[in-house]
Short mmCIF file of C-alpha atoms in Angstrom, two decimals:
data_model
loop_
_atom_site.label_atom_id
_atom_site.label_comp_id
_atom_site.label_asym_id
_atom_site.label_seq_id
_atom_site.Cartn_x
_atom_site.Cartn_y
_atom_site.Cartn_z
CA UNK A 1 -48.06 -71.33 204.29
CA UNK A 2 -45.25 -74.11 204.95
CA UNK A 3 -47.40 -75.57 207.48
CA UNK A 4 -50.38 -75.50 205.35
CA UNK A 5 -47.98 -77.57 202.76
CA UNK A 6 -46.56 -80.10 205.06
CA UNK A 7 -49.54 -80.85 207.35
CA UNK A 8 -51.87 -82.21 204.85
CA UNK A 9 -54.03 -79.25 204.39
CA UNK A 10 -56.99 -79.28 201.43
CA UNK A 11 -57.18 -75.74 200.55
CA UNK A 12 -60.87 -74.77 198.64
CA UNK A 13 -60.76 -71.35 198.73
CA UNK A 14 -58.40 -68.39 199.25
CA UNK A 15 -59.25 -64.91 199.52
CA UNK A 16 -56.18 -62.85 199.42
CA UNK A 17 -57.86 -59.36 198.33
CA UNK A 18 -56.89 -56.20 199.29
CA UNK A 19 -53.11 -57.32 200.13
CA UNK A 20 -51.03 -55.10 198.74
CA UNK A 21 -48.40 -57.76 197.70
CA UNK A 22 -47.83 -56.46 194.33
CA UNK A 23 -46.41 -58.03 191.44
CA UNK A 24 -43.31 -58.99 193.48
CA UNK A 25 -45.07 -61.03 195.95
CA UNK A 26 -46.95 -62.79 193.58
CA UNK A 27 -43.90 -65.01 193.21
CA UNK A 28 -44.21 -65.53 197.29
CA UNK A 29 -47.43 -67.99 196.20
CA UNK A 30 -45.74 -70.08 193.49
CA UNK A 31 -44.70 -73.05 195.90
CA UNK A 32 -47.61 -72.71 197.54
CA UNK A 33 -50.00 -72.47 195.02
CA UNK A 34 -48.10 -75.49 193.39
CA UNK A 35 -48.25 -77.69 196.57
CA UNK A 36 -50.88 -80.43 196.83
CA UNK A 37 -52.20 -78.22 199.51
CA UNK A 38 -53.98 -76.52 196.60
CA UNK A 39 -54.67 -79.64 194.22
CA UNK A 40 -58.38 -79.07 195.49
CA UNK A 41 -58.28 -75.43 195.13
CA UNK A 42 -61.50 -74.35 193.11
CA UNK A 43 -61.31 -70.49 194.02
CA UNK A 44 -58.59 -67.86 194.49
CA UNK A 45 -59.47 -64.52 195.17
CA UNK A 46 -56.74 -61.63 194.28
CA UNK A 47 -59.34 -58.45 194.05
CA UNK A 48 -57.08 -55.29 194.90
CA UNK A 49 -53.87 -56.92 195.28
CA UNK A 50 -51.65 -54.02 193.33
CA UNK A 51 -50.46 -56.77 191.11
CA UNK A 52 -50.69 -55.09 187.66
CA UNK A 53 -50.64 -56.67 184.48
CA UNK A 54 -47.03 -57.87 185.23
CA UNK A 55 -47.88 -59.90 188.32
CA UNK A 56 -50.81 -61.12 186.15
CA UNK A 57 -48.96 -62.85 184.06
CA UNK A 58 -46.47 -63.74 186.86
CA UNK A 59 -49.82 -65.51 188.54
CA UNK A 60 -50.74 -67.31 185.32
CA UNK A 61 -47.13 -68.79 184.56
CA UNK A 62 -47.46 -70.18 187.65
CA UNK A 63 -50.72 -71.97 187.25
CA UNK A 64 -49.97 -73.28 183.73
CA UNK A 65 -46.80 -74.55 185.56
CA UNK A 66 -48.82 -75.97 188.34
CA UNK A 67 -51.39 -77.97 186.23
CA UNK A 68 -47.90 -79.19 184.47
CA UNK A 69 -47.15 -80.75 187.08
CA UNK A 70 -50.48 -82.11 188.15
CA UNK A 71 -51.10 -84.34 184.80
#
């Protein structure tokens, strides 16, 4: 992911599903979901990841955190 962040990638779509990252690598993504790699992002898929309700709302602190720092 580091070079997708520093080489001026325009991420539209990530499927990550069926990774079993669980809720503890959910908190892997958070720089890279916040990068302006994913500024364009309009889908991310995380079907069958093992997250759990705990890496849920791991996931969605980080986009409410993300669009923070996008306005």
């Amino acid at each position: 992911t580091q070079g997708l962040m520093t080489n001026g990638a325009h991420i539209v779509e990530i499927n990550l599903s069926d990774n079993a990252f669980g809720p503890i690598g959910v908190k892997g993504l958070e720089s890279f979901l916040c990068s302006s790699a994913c500024f364009t992002l309009e889908e991310l898929r995380l079907n069958n990841c093992g997250m759990g309700i705990d890496g849920g709302k791991v996931n969605k602190n980080e986009f409410v955190l993300c669009l923070k720092n996008l306005i």
